[in-house]
């Protein structure tokens, strides 16, 4: 099944294998945007927001989900300045070119500073241990 780029509209997304993972994402060769199916980003990026969902205040856009005949909703990715697009129906997430790097770098820096809100996934002793390892690797 060919998927249309939500941004360029005419372009078709191409499947691309993510290095060091089993995950394949769909990318646009024109605008460099990336489509992640539900929870895919969480699986490949340790600092991704857990259980991301479209916030109630998010605005519907003219962009269409590449998988469903639905509008994408735009909102600011948690703890970043990046405006991302998400489908309410399938939970897929669209990041424009460069946004993945922006989100990862910002949230990685917040994590190192101990300011990343992770929804309580890492807490107590385990969280402290992870932060120690991350700060050791991050510098
Ligand atoms: Zn595109
Ligand atoms: Zn969808």
PDB file of C-alpha atoms in Angstrom, residues 37-133:
ATOM      1  CA  UNK A  37       2.885   4.262  13.552  1.00  0.00           C
ATOM      2  CA  UNK A  38       1.396   4.149  17.040  1.00  0.00           C
ATOM      3  CA  UNK A  39       4.056   3.852  19.789  1.00  0.00           C
ATOM      4  CA  UNK A  40       6.822   3.316  17.207  1.00  0.00           C
ATOM      5  CA  UNK A  41       8.740   6.401  18.291  1.00  0.00           C
ATOM      6  CA  UNK A  42       8.628   5.238  21.950  1.00  0.00           C
ATOM      7  CA  UNK A  43      10.191   1.993  20.824  1.00  0.00           C
ATOM      8  CA  UNK A  44      13.224   3.527  19.147  1.00  0.00           C
ATOM      9  CA  UNK A  45      13.865   6.697  21.161  1.00  0.00           C
ATOM     10  CA  UNK A  46      14.406   6.312  24.906  1.00  0.00           C
ATOM     11  CA  UNK A  47      13.532   9.945  25.615  1.00  0.00           C
ATOM     12  CA  UNK A  48      10.257   9.910  23.649  1.00  0.00           C
ATOM     13  CA  UNK A  49       7.063  10.883  25.495  1.00  0.00           C
ATOM     14  CA  UNK A  50       5.319   7.756  26.782  1.00  0.00           C
ATOM     15  CA  UNK A  51       1.695   7.107  25.780  1.00  0.00           C
ATOM     16  CA  UNK A  52       1.521  10.193  23.585  1.00  0.00           C
ATOM     17  CA  UNK A  53      -2.045  11.165  22.648  1.00  0.00           C
ATOM     18  CA  UNK A  54      -3.702  14.073  20.849  1.00  0.00           C
ATOM     19  CA  UNK A  55      -4.433  16.736  23.509  1.00  0.00           C
ATOM     20  CA  UNK A  56      -8.044  17.963  23.703  1.00  0.00           C
ATOM     21  CA  UNK A  57      -6.974  21.484  22.646  1.00  0.00           C
ATOM     22  CA  UNK A  58      -5.126  20.309  19.514  1.00  0.00           C
ATOM     23  CA  UNK A  59      -6.212  21.852  16.207  1.00  0.00           C
ATOM     24  CA  UNK A  60      -7.279  19.851  13.157  1.00  0.00           C
ATOM     25  CA  UNK A  61      -5.121  20.623  10.109  1.00  0.00           C
ATOM     26  CA  UNK A  62      -5.560  20.245   6.350  1.00  0.00           C
ATOM     27  CA  UNK A  63      -3.013  17.429   6.460  1.00  0.00           C
ATOM     28  CA  UNK A  64      -4.354  13.916   6.069  1.00  0.00           C
ATOM     29  CA  UNK A  65      -3.237  10.784   7.864  1.00  0.00           C
ATOM     30  CA  UNK A  66      -1.301   8.579   5.411  1.00  0.00           C
ATOM     31  CA  UNK A  67      -3.103   5.523   6.804  1.00  0.00           C
ATOM     32  CA  UNK A  68      -6.670   6.723   7.491  1.00  0.00           C
ATOM     33  CA  UNK A  69      -8.937   9.182   5.691  1.00  0.00           C
ATOM     34  CA  UNK A  70      -8.677  11.467   8.734  1.00  0.00           C
ATOM     35  CA  UNK A  71      -7.292  14.921   9.432  1.00  0.00           C
ATOM     36  CA  UNK A  72      -4.111  15.150  11.448  1.00  0.00           C
ATOM     37  CA  UNK A  73      -4.155  17.267  14.623  1.00  0.00           C
ATOM     38  CA  UNK A  74      -1.275  19.547  15.448  1.00  0.00           C
ATOM     39  CA  UNK A  75       0.148  20.281  18.872  1.00  0.00           C
ATOM     40  CA  UNK A  76       3.464  20.954  20.532  1.00  0.00           C
ATOM     41  CA  UNK A  77       5.403  17.811  21.390  1.00  0.00           C
ATOM     42  CA  UNK A  78       5.777  17.619  25.213  1.00  0.00           C
ATOM     43  CA  UNK A  79       8.673  19.683  26.600  1.00  0.00           C
ATOM     44  CA  UNK A  80       9.812  20.880  23.145  1.00  0.00           C
ATOM     45  CA  UNK A  81       9.020  23.671  20.663  1.00  0.00           C
ATOM     46  CA  UNK A  82       8.290  21.228  17.825  1.00  0.00           C
ATOM     47  CA  UNK A  83       4.796  21.287  16.309  1.00  0.00           C
ATOM     48  CA  UNK A  84       3.886  17.714  15.449  1.00  0.00           C
ATOM     49  CA  UNK A  85       0.885  16.132  13.710  1.00  0.00           C
ATOM     50  CA  UNK A  86      -0.978  13.139  15.052  1.00  0.00           C
ATOM     51  CA  UNK A  87      -3.926  10.989  13.935  1.00  0.00           C
ATOM     52  CA  UNK A  88      -6.670  10.440  16.514  1.00  0.00           C
ATOM     53  CA  UNK A  89      -7.865   7.313  14.751  1.00  0.00           C
ATOM     54  CA  UNK A  90      -4.685   5.255  14.455  1.00  0.00           C
ATOM     55  CA  UNK A  91      -2.323   7.068  16.851  1.00  0.00           C
ATOM     56  CA  UNK A  92       0.279   7.629  14.129  1.00  0.00           C
ATOM     57  CA  UNK A  93       2.644  10.570  14.416  1.00  0.00           C
ATOM     58  CA  UNK A  94       4.070  12.793  11.670  1.00  0.00           C
ATOM     59  CA  UNK A  95       7.309  14.722  12.221  1.00  0.00           C
ATOM     60  CA  UNK A  96       8.487  17.274   9.657  1.00  0.00           C
ATOM     61  CA  UNK A  97      12.098  17.114   8.472  1.00  0.00           C
ATOM     62  CA  UNK A  98      14.501  17.897  11.330  1.00  0.00           C
ATOM     63  CA  UNK A  99      11.862  17.626  14.054  1.00  0.00           C
ATOM     64  CA  UNK A 100      12.956  14.172  15.159  1.00  0.00           C
ATOM     65  CA  UNK A 101      16.477  15.441  15.822  1.00  0.00           C
ATOM     66  CA  UNK A 102      15.147  18.583  17.523  1.00  0.00           C
ATOM     67  CA  UNK A 103      12.877  16.580  19.836  1.00  0.00           C
ATOM     68  CA  UNK A 104      15.552  14.023  20.661  1.00  0.00           C
ATOM     69  CA  UNK A 105      18.259  16.598  21.399  1.00  0.00           C
ATOM     70  CA  UNK A 106      16.017  18.795  23.540  1.00  0.00           C
ATOM     71  CA  UNK A 107      14.566  15.939  25.556  1.00  0.00           C
ATOM     72  CA  UNK A 108      17.977  14.282  25.917  1.00  0.00           C
ATOM     73  CA  UNK A 109      19.318  17.512  27.395  1.00  0.00           C
ATOM     74  CA  UNK A 110      16.335  17.735  29.756  1.00  0.00           C
ATOM     75  CA  UNK A 111      16.918  14.146  30.818  1.00  0.00           C
ATOM     76  CA  UNK A 112      20.578  14.825  31.574  1.00  0.00           C
ATOM     77  CA  UNK A 113      19.498  17.863  33.616  1.00  0.00           C
ATOM     78  CA  UNK A 114      16.944  15.666  35.449  1.00  0.00           C
ATOM     79  CA  UNK A 115      14.050  17.769  34.142  1.00  0.00           C
ATOM     80  CA  UNK A 116      12.405  15.350  31.735  1.00  0.00           C
ATOM     81  CA  UNK A 117       8.829  14.430  32.671  1.00  0.00           C
ATOM     82  CA  UNK A 118       8.506  10.758  31.917  1.00  0.00           C
ATOM     83  CA  UNK A 119       5.106   9.998  33.380  1.00  0.00           C
ATOM     84  CA  UNK A 120       6.634   8.057  36.249  1.00  0.00           C
ATOM     85  CA  UNK A 121       8.051   5.314  34.062  1.00  0.00           C
ATOM     86  CA  UNK A 122      11.402   5.576  35.795  1.00  0.00           C
ATOM     87  CA  UNK A 123      11.288   6.309  39.484  1.00  0.00           C
ATOM     88  CA  UNK A 124      13.131   5.732  42.706  1.00  0.00           C
ATOM     89  CA  UNK A 125      16.345   3.775  42.694  1.00  0.00           C
ATOM     90  CA  UNK A 126      15.967   2.580  39.097  1.00  0.00           C
ATOM     91  CA  UNK A 127      15.417   6.139  37.877  1.00  0.00           C
ATOM     92  CA  UNK A 128      18.470   7.368  39.744  1.00  0.00           C
ATOM     93  CA  UNK A 129      20.549   4.573  38.265  1.00  0.00           C
ATOM     94  CA  UNK A 130      19.361   5.386  34.729  1.00  0.00           C
ATOM     95  CA  UNK A 131      20.141   9.068  35.203  1.00  0.00           C
ATOM     96  CA  UNK A 132      23.637   8.189  36.390  1.00  0.00           C
ATOM     97  CA  UNK A 133      24.254   5.989  33.343  1.00  0.00           C
TER      98      UNK A 133
END
